Amino acid sequence: MIRSFLVILLFFVAAVPAHATTLQNYQNEAQNIQSERKELKEQIEKTEEKSERIELSQKENALSGYEKAYVKALQLMGAGIEGETSNLVNQLITQEGGVPIEYLPIYKVAAEVYSIDWELLAAIHKQETNFSSITDMVSSAGATGHMQFMPKTWEAYGVDANDDGIKDPYNIFDAIFSAANYLSASGASEGKSEQAIFAYNHADWYVEDILNQVAIYKESYSEAGVSVIDIGKQFIGKSTYVFGGGRNQTDISNGIFDCSSFIHYVFNNAGVDLGNLSSVTTDTLKIQGEAIEINKMEPGDLVFFDTYKKDGHVGIYIGDGKFIGAQSSTGVAIESMTRGYWKEKFNGRVKRL
C-alpha cells in the first residue's frame, strides 16, 4: 500500500528539494521494485501457461509504472526543478505556518481515502506534536504517537496504512491515516468538522484553534497552490488514454486517464473538489463552476468539445488558443483550438471552477 500512497502525489513531493532521508527511502524503494520486476520477468520466461503468463505480465507492467514514477521523482528531488511550480510550492512551505513538504502527500492521500479535508489533518498534526518535532511523543494524559491517540481510541480507529502488519501510532503513515479514519467517523466526512474536532479533543479552545489553523492553510494553499496546468503538463508523454480509466489508484499511478478523470486529478491536487472520482464525467463537470464568455477565457478554465456526443470531451485552457487534456489519440497532450479538428469540435462552453 505504501507505494500507491506515495506515487499518487509523487510530482507534488518532487517539486521541492528532498530531505536526505526521503531521498534515500525513494532510492531503496526503486531498487526493490527493480528486483521484483527482474524476478517476475524470470517467472514469465519459465511459465508456459498462458493465463498465468498474462497475470504475471500485468503485475510486471504495474511495477514498471511505479518504477518510472520513482525514477522521475529521484531525478527531480536530486537536482531540484526551476520554474513557477517549484516557486509556488516553496512559497507555501516556507511561509510562516507552512506545512512540511514530506507530510503533504500523506495528508492528501489520507484525506482522499476518508473524504475529509487534508488541511484538517495538517492542523491537528501541528497542534498535537508540532509536525512530529517534539522529543517525547507521549502526553501527560497518556496519548501517544505522531497524532496523539489515547490507547482505547487507537484500538478502535487505528489502521495499518503502510501494510506492514502492525498498527503503530509512532509510524507516520499509520498515525495520519488513523487520524483521518477517526475524524471521518466522527463527522468530518459529512461536513461536521467542529463535531469531529471536538471528538478528537473535548475542548472548545481546541476546536477554535484547529479551525483557525485550517483556515490559514486553506488560504495559503489557495494563494500559493500549484497551477492545474503545471500539474497536468507533467503527464505529457507519460500517459495513456483509456475510456473510463483514471478512477482508481493503480490507473493514476500508471498515468492512465480519460478526459474527465484527468481533469479531476489535476484539480483535486490543486485543492479543488470536483466530487466523487468514480463518477466524474464531462456531464458532471459541465454543470460546475461559472459560465465564461469565449472572449474572456483565462488559463485554467475548462473548455468543452462535441465529439462522440455533445460535451463529449473536456480540457483545460492554457492560453494562446491552446488547451491541455487527455486525448484518445495521444494521452495527455497540448492541442490547438484555433485550427483543425479541435477548432471544429469546440462548442463554446467555458467553465471557471
mmCIF file of C-alpha atoms in Angstrom:
data_model
loop_
_atom_site.group_PDB
_atom_site.id
_atom_site.type_symbol
_atom_site.label_atom_id
_atom_site.label_comp_id
_atom_site.label_asym_id
_atom_site.label_seq_id
_atom_site.Cartn_x
_atom_site.Cartn_y
_atom_site.Cartn_z
ATOM 1 C CA MET A 1 0.000 0.000 0.000
ATOM 2 C CA ILE A 2 2.812 2.432 0.756
ATOM 3 C CA ARG A 3 3.754 2.628 -2.939
ATOM 4 C CA SER A 4 0.290 3.710 -4.010
ATOM 5 C CA PHE A 5 0.147 6.319 -1.244
ATOM 6 C CA LEU A 6 3.430 7.875 -2.335
ATOM 7 C CA VAL A 7 3.098 7.586 -6.090
ATOM 8 C CA ILE A 8 -0.303 9.285 -6.311
ATOM 9 C CA LEU A 9 1.275 12.607 -5.319
ATOM 10 C CA LEU A 10 4.790 11.903 -6.420
ATOM 11 C CA PHE A 11 5.096 15.041 -8.514
ATOM 12 C CA PHE A 12 3.972 17.141 -5.572
ATOM 13 C CA VAL A 13 6.797 15.780 -3.450
ATOM 14 C CA ALA A 14 9.287 16.198 -6.284
ATOM 15 C CA ALA A 15 8.562 19.877 -6.679
ATOM 16 C CA VAL A 16 10.989 20.880 -3.930
ATOM 17 C CA PRO A 17 14.451 19.695 -2.799
ATOM 18 C CA ALA A 18 14.128 16.496 -0.795
ATOM 19 C CA HIS A 19 15.337 15.688 2.665
ATOM 20 C CA ALA A 20 18.148 13.153 2.606
ATOM 21 C CA THR A 21 16.099 10.521 4.416
ATOM 22 C CA THR A 22 13.220 10.811 1.952
ATOM 23 C CA LEU A 23 15.615 10.628 -0.977
ATOM 24 C CA GLN A 24 17.245 7.503 0.438
ATOM 25 C CA ASN A 25 13.855 5.885 1.049
ATOM 26 C CA TYR A 26 12.868 6.510 -2.564
ATOM 27 C CA GLN A 27 16.173 5.115 -3.804
ATOM 28 C CA ASN A 28 15.653 1.979 -1.727
ATOM 29 C CA GLU A 29 12.087 1.589 -2.952
ATOM 30 C CA ALA A 30 13.122 1.986 -6.593
ATOM 31 C CA GLN A 31 15.793 -0.690 -6.138
ATOM 32 C CA ASN A 32 13.288 -3.037 -4.508
ATOM 33 C CA ILE A 33 10.899 -2.576 -7.419
ATOM 34 C CA GLN A 34 13.661 -3.288 -9.903
ATOM 35 C CA SER A 35 14.454 -6.536 -8.081
ATOM 36 C CA GLU A 36 10.782 -7.564 -8.050
ATOM 37 C CA ARG A 37 10.452 -6.841 -11.761
ATOM 38 C CA LYS A 38 13.530 -8.925 -12.507
ATOM 39 C CA GLU A 39 12.076 -11.880 -10.582
ATOM 40 C CA LEU A 40 8.739 -11.543 -12.375
ATOM 41 C CA LYS A 41 10.414 -11.455 -15.782
ATOM 42 C CA GLU A 42 12.263 -14.653 -14.940
ATOM 43 C CA GLN A 43 8.977 -16.290 -13.896
ATOM 44 C CA ILE A 44 7.297 -15.161 -17.110
ATOM 45 C CA GLU A 45 10.048 -16.732 -19.213
ATOM 46 C CA LYS A 46 9.685 -20.036 -17.377
ATOM 47 C CA THR A 47 5.879 -20.144 -17.367
ATOM 48 C CA GLU A 48 4.108 -21.960 -20.197
ATOM 49 C CA GLU A 49 0.513 -21.496 -19.018
ATOM 50 C CA LYS A 50 -0.966 -18.575 -20.976
ATOM 51 C CA SER A 51 -3.307 -17.278 -18.259
ATOM 52 C CA GLU A 52 -0.520 -17.338 -15.695
ATOM 53 C CA ARG A 53 1.820 -15.501 -18.068
ATOM 54 C CA ILE A 54 -0.803 -12.806 -18.589
ATOM 55 C CA GLU A 55 -1.298 -12.408 -14.844
ATOM 56 C CA LEU A 56 2.435 -12.156 -14.217
ATOM 57 C CA SER A 57 2.834 -9.695 -17.098
ATOM 58 C CA GLN A 58 0.127 -7.468 -15.656
ATOM 59 C CA LYS A 59 1.938 -7.397 -12.318
ATOM 60 C CA GLU A 60 5.223 -6.603 -14.048
ATOM 61 C CA ASN A 61 3.604 -3.778 -16.035
ATOM 62 C CA ALA A 62 2.181 -2.272 -12.864
ATOM 63 C CA LEU A 63 5.598 -2.389 -11.202
ATOM 64 C CA SER A 64 7.077 -0.762 -14.285
ATOM 65 C CA GLY A 65 4.793 2.224 -13.781
ATOM 66 C CA TYR A 66 5.819 2.529 -10.153
ATOM 67 C CA GLU A 67 9.491 2.287 -11.068
ATOM 68 C CA LYS A 68 9.221 5.047 -13.666
ATOM 69 C CA ALA A 69 7.475 7.289 -11.153
ATOM 70 C CA TYR A 70 10.166 6.767 -8.528
ATOM 71 C CA VAL A 71 12.965 7.296 -11.034
ATOM 72 C CA LYS A 72 11.332 10.562 -12.127
ATOM 73 C CA ALA A 73 10.981 11.653 -8.524
ATOM 74 C CA LEU A 74 14.611 10.861 -7.798
ATOM 75 C CA GLN A 75 15.698 12.924 -10.786
ATOM 76 C CA LEU A 76 13.679 15.922 -9.661
ATOM 77 C CA MET A 77 14.442 15.533 -5.979
ATOM 78 C CA GLY A 78 18.153 15.170 -6.555
ATOM 79 C CA ALA A 79 18.563 18.195 -8.764
ATOM 80 C CA GLY A 80 15.551 20.327 -7.881
ATOM 81 C CA ILE A 81 13.499 21.999 -10.620
ATOM 82 C CA GLU A 82 13.240 25.542 -11.850
ATOM 83 C CA GLY A 83 10.098 27.431 -12.680
ATOM 84 C CA GLU A 84 6.738 28.557 -11.446
ATOM 85 C CA THR A 85 5.578 25.312 -9.850
ATOM 86 C CA SER A 86 8.689 24.993 -7.688
ATOM 87 C CA ASN A 87 8.474 28.643 -6.620
ATOM 88 C CA LEU A 88 4.802 28.399 -5.731
ATOM 89 C CA VAL A 89 5.221 25.269 -3.648
ATOM 90 C CA ASN A 90 8.237 26.755 -1.885
ATOM 91 C CA GLN A 91 6.152 29.808 -1.008
ATOM 92 C CA LEU A 92 3.620 27.549 0.662
ATOM 93 C CA ILE A 93 6.182 25.523 2.576
ATOM 94 C CA THR A 94 8.483 28.332 3.718
ATOM 95 C CA GLN A 95 5.919 30.923 4.719
ATOM 96 C CA GLU A 96 5.017 31.263 8.396
ATOM 97 C CA GLY A 97 2.695 28.447 9.372
ATOM 98 C CA GLY A 98 3.570 26.374 6.307
ATOM 99 C CA VAL A 99 3.263 22.590 6.080
ATOM 100 C CA PRO A 100 6.421 20.439 5.911
ATOM 101 C CA ILE A 101 6.610 19.055 2.390
ATOM 102 C CA GLU A 102 7.350 15.473 3.468
ATOM 103 C CA TYR A 103 3.938 15.185 5.134
ATOM 104 C CA LEU A 104 1.805 16.861 2.483
ATOM 105 C CA PRO A 105 1.415 13.753 0.261
ATOM 106 C CA ILE A 106 0.368 11.647 3.250
ATOM 107 C CA TYR A 107 -2.242 14.195 4.355
ATOM 108 C CA LYS A 108 -3.680 14.464 0.857
ATOM 109 C CA VAL A 109 -3.982 10.747 0.180
ATOM 110 C CA ALA A 110 -5.396 10.014 3.633
ATOM 111 C CA ALA A 111 -7.890 12.839 3.147
ATOM 112 C CA GLU A 112 -8.888 11.407 -0.233
ATOM 113 C CA VAL A 113 -9.382 7.922 1.204
ATOM 114 C CA TYR A 114 -11.534 9.122 4.112
ATOM 115 C CA SER A 115 -13.297 12.034 2.342
ATOM 116 C CA ILE A 116 -12.091 14.839 4.592
ATOM 117 C CA ASP A 117 -10.000 17.999 4.146
ATOM 118 C CA TRP A 118 -6.236 17.458 4.197
ATOM 119 C CA GLU A 119 -5.828 20.816 5.937
ATOM 120 C CA LEU A 120 -7.643 19.355 8.958
ATOM 121 C CA LEU A 121 -5.033 16.612 9.296
ATOM 122 C CA ALA A 122 -2.208 19.126 8.961
ATOM 123 C CA ALA A 123 -3.715 21.415 11.608
ATOM 124 C CA ILE A 124 -4.122 18.580 14.114
ATOM 125 C CA HIS A 125 -0.614 17.263 13.398
ATOM 126 C CA LYS A 126 0.782 20.731 14.081
ATOM 127 C CA GLN A 127 -1.272 21.164 17.247
ATOM 128 C CA GLU A 128 -0.517 17.747 18.714
ATOM 129 C CA THR A 129 3.218 17.262 18.085
ATOM 130 C CA ASN A 130 4.317 20.317 16.060
ATOM 131 C CA PHE A 131 4.686 18.091 12.987
ATOM 132 C CA SER A 132 6.344 15.286 14.981
ATOM 133 C CA SER A 133 9.146 17.567 16.150
ATOM 134 C CA ILE A 134 8.702 17.077 19.902
ATOM 135 C CA THR A 135 11.155 14.687 21.535
ATOM 136 C CA ASP A 136 8.787 12.563 23.632
ATOM 137 C CA MET A 137 5.518 11.908 21.813
ATOM 138 C CA VAL A 138 3.675 10.842 24.981
ATOM 139 C CA SER A 139 1.339 13.310 26.683
ATOM 140 C CA SER A 140 0.688 13.634 30.404
ATOM 141 C CA ALA A 141 -2.738 12.100 29.761
ATOM 142 C CA GLY A 142 -1.209 9.067 28.060
ATOM 143 C CA ALA A 143 -1.789 9.967 24.383
ATOM 144 C CA THR A 144 0.933 8.592 22.117
ATOM 145 C CA GLY A 145 2.450 8.915 18.675
ATOM 146 C CA HIS A 146 2.539 11.483 15.889
ATOM 147 C CA MET A 147 -1.169 12.328 16.169
ATOM 148 C CA GLN A 148 -1.549 11.695 19.957
ATOM 149 C CA PHE A 149 -4.058 8.870 20.270
ATOM 150 C CA MET A 150 -5.342 7.577 23.575
ATOM 151 C CA PRO A 151 -4.936 3.776 23.739
ATOM 152 C CA LYS A 152 -8.654 2.938 23.578
ATOM 153 C CA THR A 153 -9.248 5.314 20.686
ATOM 154 C CA TRP A 154 -6.287 3.847 18.829
ATOM 155 C CA GLU A 155 -7.641 0.363 19.414
ATOM 156 C CA ALA A 156 -10.930 1.394 17.820
ATOM 157 C CA TYR A 157 -9.696 3.539 14.925
ATOM 158 C CA GLY A 158 -6.042 2.690 14.320
ATOM 159 C CA VAL A 159 -5.228 1.390 10.823
ATOM 160 C CA ASP A 160 -2.216 -0.322 9.265
ATOM 161 C CA ALA A 161 -1.709 2.220 6.485
ATOM 162 C CA ASN A 162 1.699 1.051 5.301
ATOM 163 C CA ASP A 163 0.633 -2.600 5.239
ATOM 164 C CA ASP A 164 3.471 -3.896 7.418
ATOM 165 C CA GLY A 165 1.149 -5.943 9.635
ATOM 166 C CA ILE A 166 1.349 -3.545 12.600
ATOM 167 C CA LYS A 167 -0.919 -0.683 13.664
ATOM 168 C CA ASP A 168 1.670 1.680 15.096
ATOM 169 C CA PRO A 169 0.871 5.206 16.366
ATOM 170 C CA TYR A 170 4.596 6.002 16.002
ATOM 171 C CA ASN A 171 4.525 5.162 12.292
ATOM 172 C CA ILE A 172 3.722 8.377 10.402
ATOM 173 C CA PHE A 173 1.564 6.650 7.781
ATOM 174 C CA ASP A 174 -0.443 4.684 10.344
ATOM 175 C CA ALA A 175 -0.861 7.737 12.566
ATOM 176 C CA ILE A 176 -2.112 10.144 9.891
ATOM 177 C CA PHE A 177 -4.403 7.620 8.211
ATOM 178 C CA SER A 178 -5.798 6.626 11.610
ATOM 179 C CA ALA A 179 -6.487 10.274 12.441
ATOM 180 C CA ALA A 180 -8.286 10.613 9.105
ATOM 181 C CA ASN A 181 -10.301 7.478 9.904
ATOM 182 C CA TYR A 182 -11.277 8.813 13.327
ATOM 183 C CA LEU A 183 -12.178 12.293 12.064
ATOM 184 C CA SER A 184 -14.199 10.832 9.211
ATOM 185 C CA ALA A 185 -16.131 8.535 11.539
ATOM 186 C CA SER A 186 -16.725 11.468 13.888
ATOM 187 C CA GLY A 187 -18.448 13.537 11.202
ATOM 188 C CA ALA A 188 -15.748 15.319 9.177
ATOM 189 C CA SER A 189 -16.627 13.373 6.025
ATOM 190 C CA GLU A 190 -20.175 14.747 6.330
ATOM 191 C CA GLY A 191 -19.058 18.358 6.697
ATOM 192 C CA LYS A 192 -19.291 18.312 10.510
ATOM 193 C CA SER A 193 -15.744 19.447 11.183
ATOM 194 C CA GLU A 194 -16.429 21.082 14.546
ATOM 195 C CA GLN A 195 -18.068 17.919 15.838
ATOM 196 C CA ALA A 196 -15.149 15.794 14.612
ATOM 197 C CA ILE A 197 -12.520 18.076 16.134
ATOM 198 C CA PHE A 198 -14.365 18.110 19.462
ATOM 199 C CA ALA A 199 -14.367 14.299 19.411
ATOM 200 C CA TYR A 200 -10.589 14.434 18.940
ATOM 201 C CA ASN A 201 -10.175 16.723 21.955
ATOM 202 C CA HIS A 202 -13.118 17.697 24.151
ATOM 203 C CA ALA A 203 -12.248 21.372 24.493
ATOM 204 C CA ASP A 204 -13.838 24.406 22.866
ATOM 205 C CA TRP A 205 -10.479 26.214 22.669
ATOM 206 C CA TYR A 206 -9.020 23.234 20.813
ATOM 207 C CA VAL A 207 -11.820 23.286 18.241
ATOM 208 C CA GLU A 208 -11.345 27.025 17.705
ATOM 209 C CA ASP A 209 -7.564 26.726 17.345
ATOM 210 C CA ILE A 210 -7.814 23.877 14.835
ATOM 211 C CA LEU A 211 -10.456 25.646 12.749
ATOM 212 C CA ASN A 212 -8.345 28.804 12.668
ATOM 213 C CA GLN A 213 -5.305 26.824 11.529
ATOM 214 C CA VAL A 214 -7.343 25.042 8.864
ATOM 215 C CA ALA A 215 -8.476 28.430 7.548
ATOM 216 C CA ILE A 216 -4.857 29.610 7.386
ATOM 217 C CA TYR A 217 -3.795 26.535 5.419
ATOM 218 C CA LYS A 218 -6.709 26.826 3.006
ATOM 219 C CA GLU A 219 -5.961 30.488 2.340
ATOM 220 C CA SER A 220 -2.238 29.848 1.950
ATOM 221 C CA TYR A 221 -2.805 26.869 -0.301
ATOM 222 C CA SER A 222 -5.223 28.834 -2.451
ATOM 223 C CA GLU A 223 -2.758 31.698 -2.870
ATOM 224 C CA ALA A 224 0.323 29.584 -3.427
ATOM 225 C CA GLY A 225 -1.261 26.450 -4.853
ATOM 226 C CA VAL A 226 0.271 24.626 -7.775
ATOM 227 C CA SER A 227 -1.277 25.546 -11.125
ATOM 228 C CA VAL A 228 -3.537 22.864 -12.608
ATOM 229 C CA ILE A 229 -1.731 23.461 -15.893
ATOM 230 C CA ASP A 230 1.650 22.704 -14.330
ATOM 231 C CA ILE A 231 0.303 19.557 -12.702
ATOM 232 C CA GLY A 232 -1.207 18.428 -15.995
ATOM 233 C CA LYS A 233 1.912 19.126 -18.059
ATOM 234 C CA GLN A 234 3.899 16.603 -16.066
ATOM 235 C CA PHE A 235 1.899 13.791 -17.714
ATOM 236 C CA ILE A 236 2.695 14.822 -21.283
ATOM 237 C CA GLY A 237 4.347 11.878 -22.974
ATOM 238 C CA LYS A 238 3.851 9.776 -19.846
ATOM 239 C CA SER A 239 0.194 8.803 -20.049
ATOM 240 C CA THR A 240 -2.250 6.550 -21.856
ATOM 241 C CA TYR A 241 -5.868 7.321 -22.716
ATOM 242 C CA VAL A 242 -8.393 4.669 -21.673
ATOM 243 C CA PHE A 243 -12.106 5.430 -21.802
ATOM 244 C CA GLY A 244 -13.343 5.048 -18.226
ATOM 245 C CA GLY A 245 -9.779 4.937 -16.903
ATOM 246 C CA GLY A 246 -8.188 7.031 -14.164
ATOM 247 C CA ARG A 247 -10.715 6.183 -11.473
ATOM 248 C CA ASN A 248 -8.550 4.073 -9.203
ATOM 249 C CA GLN A 249 -5.088 4.402 -7.677
ATOM 250 C CA THR A 250 -3.491 1.832 -9.996
ATOM 251 C CA ASP A 251 -4.583 3.706 -13.142
ATOM 252 C CA ILE A 252 -3.465 7.054 -11.767
ATOM 253 C CA SER A 253 -0.093 5.675 -10.711
ATOM 254 C CA ASN A 254 0.426 4.399 -14.260
ATOM 255 C CA GLY A 255 -0.745 7.595 -15.973
ATOM 256 C CA ILE A 256 -3.975 6.075 -17.304
ATOM 257 C CA PHE A 257 -6.790 8.623 -17.734
ATOM 258 C CA ASP A 258 -9.739 9.605 -19.839
ATOM 259 C CA CYS A 259 -10.525 13.296 -20.331
ATOM 260 C CA SER A 260 -12.735 13.791 -17.269
ATOM 261 C CA SER A 261 -10.659 11.728 -14.812
ATOM 262 C CA PHE A 262 -7.586 13.729 -15.871
ATOM 263 C CA ILE A 263 -9.439 16.961 -15.073
ATOM 264 C CA HIS A 264 -10.492 15.566 -11.699
ATOM 265 C CA TYR A 265 -6.930 14.515 -10.855
ATOM 266 C CA VAL A 266 -5.214 17.823 -11.604
ATOM 267 C CA PHE A 267 -7.866 19.987 -9.946
ATOM 268 C CA ASN A 268 -8.013 17.721 -6.901
ATOM 269 C CA ASN A 269 -4.247 18.090 -6.488
ATOM 270 C CA ALA A 270 -4.623 21.851 -6.749
ATOM 271 C CA GLY A 271 -7.143 21.832 -3.907
ATOM 272 C CA VAL A 272 -10.388 21.996 -5.923
ATOM 273 C CA ASP A 273 -13.058 19.411 -5.084
ATOM 274 C CA LEU A 274 -14.899 18.171 -8.180
ATOM 275 C CA GLY A 275 -16.878 15.451 -6.453
ATOM 276 C CA ASN A 276 -16.528 11.685 -6.451
ATOM 277 C CA LEU A 277 -13.729 10.413 -8.680
ATOM 278 C CA SER A 278 -15.582 7.199 -9.513
ATOM 279 C CA SER A 279 -18.488 9.058 -11.104
ATOM 280 C CA VAL A 280 -16.860 12.130 -12.689
ATOM 281 C CA THR A 281 -17.781 12.652 -16.364
ATOM 282 C CA THR A 282 -17.961 15.541 -18.807
ATOM 283 C CA ASP A 283 -21.644 15.816 -17.869
ATOM 284 C CA THR A 284 -20.854 16.295 -14.167
ATOM 285 C CA LEU A 285 -18.060 18.760 -14.960
ATOM 286 C CA LYS A 286 -20.074 20.950 -17.313
ATOM 287 C CA ILE A 287 -22.571 21.871 -14.579
ATOM 288 C CA GLN A 288 -19.885 23.042 -12.149
ATOM 289 C CA GLY A 289 -18.340 26.472 -11.824
ATOM 290 C CA GLU A 290 -19.202 29.717 -13.591
ATOM 291 C CA ALA A 291 -20.019 30.039 -17.292
ATOM 292 C CA ILE A 292 -17.493 32.275 -19.063
ATOM 293 C CA GLU A 293 -17.756 34.027 -22.437
ATOM 294 C CA ILE A 294 -15.259 32.794 -25.037
ATOM 295 C CA ASN A 295 -13.564 36.187 -25.332
ATOM 296 C CA LYS A 296 -12.955 36.199 -21.571
ATOM 297 C CA MET A 297 -11.298 32.789 -21.274
ATOM 298 C CA GLU A 298 -8.321 32.553 -18.948
ATOM 299 C CA PRO A 299 -5.742 29.811 -18.325
ATOM 300 C CA GLY A 300 -7.243 27.194 -16.013
ATOM 301 C CA ASP A 301 -10.775 27.414 -17.435
ATOM 302 C CA LEU A 302 -12.463 24.225 -18.620
ATOM 303 C CA VAL A 303 -13.305 24.047 -22.347
ATOM 304 C CA PHE A 304 -15.753 21.559 -23.875
ATOM 305 C CA PHE A 305 -15.984 19.873 -27.256
ATOM 306 C CA ASP A 306 -18.723 17.999 -29.093
ATOM 307 C CA THR A 307 -17.073 14.697 -30.089
ATOM 308 C CA TYR A 308 -18.932 11.378 -29.818
ATOM 309 C CA LYS A 309 -21.714 13.345 -28.109
ATOM 310 C CA LYS A 310 -22.447 16.908 -27.025
ATOM 311 C CA ASP A 311 -19.817 17.931 -24.456
ATOM 312 C CA GLY A 312 -18.115 14.592 -25.082
ATOM 313 C CA HIS A 313 -14.616 15.944 -24.396
ATOM 314 C CA VAL A 314 -13.143 18.397 -21.889
ATOM 315 C CA GLY A 315 -9.765 20.062 -21.476
ATOM 316 C CA ILE A 316 -8.066 22.930 -19.651
ATOM 317 C CA TYR A 317 -7.408 26.176 -21.496
ATOM 318 C CA ILE A 318 -3.744 27.188 -21.201
ATOM 319 C CA GLY A 319 -3.807 30.421 -23.214
ATOM 320 C CA ASP A 320 -2.728 31.346 -26.756
ATOM 321 C CA GLY A 321 -5.622 29.384 -28.264
ATOM 322 C CA LYS A 322 -4.465 26.044 -26.798
ATOM 323 C CA PHE A 323 -5.689 23.536 -24.251
ATOM 324 C CA ILE A 324 -4.279 20.556 -22.368
ATOM 325 C CA GLY A 325 -6.266 17.365 -21.944
ATOM 326 C CA ALA A 326 -6.239 13.591 -22.164
ATOM 327 C CA GLN A 327 -6.998 12.806 -25.812
ATOM 328 C CA SER A 328 -7.778 9.316 -27.112
ATOM 329 C CA SER A 329 -5.083 9.505 -29.803
ATOM 330 C CA THR A 330 -2.262 10.987 -27.708
ATOM 331 C CA GLY A 331 -2.897 10.650 -23.994
ATOM 332 C CA VAL A 332 -2.222 13.892 -22.122
ATOM 333 C CA ALA A 333 -1.141 16.494 -24.685
ATOM 334 C CA ILE A 334 -1.487 20.146 -25.661
ATOM 335 C CA GLU A 335 -3.693 20.852 -28.677
ATOM 336 C CA SER A 336 -4.696 23.930 -30.679
ATOM 337 C CA MET A 337 -8.264 25.234 -30.561
ATOM 338 C CA THR A 338 -7.710 27.658 -33.438
ATOM 339 C CA ARG A 339 -7.300 25.174 -36.281
ATOM 340 C CA GLY A 340 -8.152 21.669 -37.378
ATOM 341 C CA TYR A 341 -10.183 19.079 -35.502
ATOM 342 C CA TRP A 342 -10.449 20.781 -32.132
ATOM 343 C CA LYS A 343 -11.453 24.110 -33.647
ATOM 344 C CA GLU A 344 -14.317 22.332 -35.386
ATOM 345 C CA LYS A 345 -15.356 20.449 -32.248
ATOM 346 C CA PHE A 346 -15.127 23.301 -29.702
ATOM 347 C CA ASN A 347 -18.726 24.112 -28.763
ATOM 348 C CA GLY A 348 -18.127 27.389 -26.918
ATOM 349 C CA ARG A 349 -18.794 26.074 -23.434
ATOM 350 C CA VAL A 350 -16.260 27.512 -20.961
ATOM 351 C CA LYS A 351 -16.476 26.985 -17.200
ATOM 352 C CA ARG A 352 -14.365 28.550 -14.450
ATOM 353 C CA LEU A 353 -14.054 26.488 -11.275
#
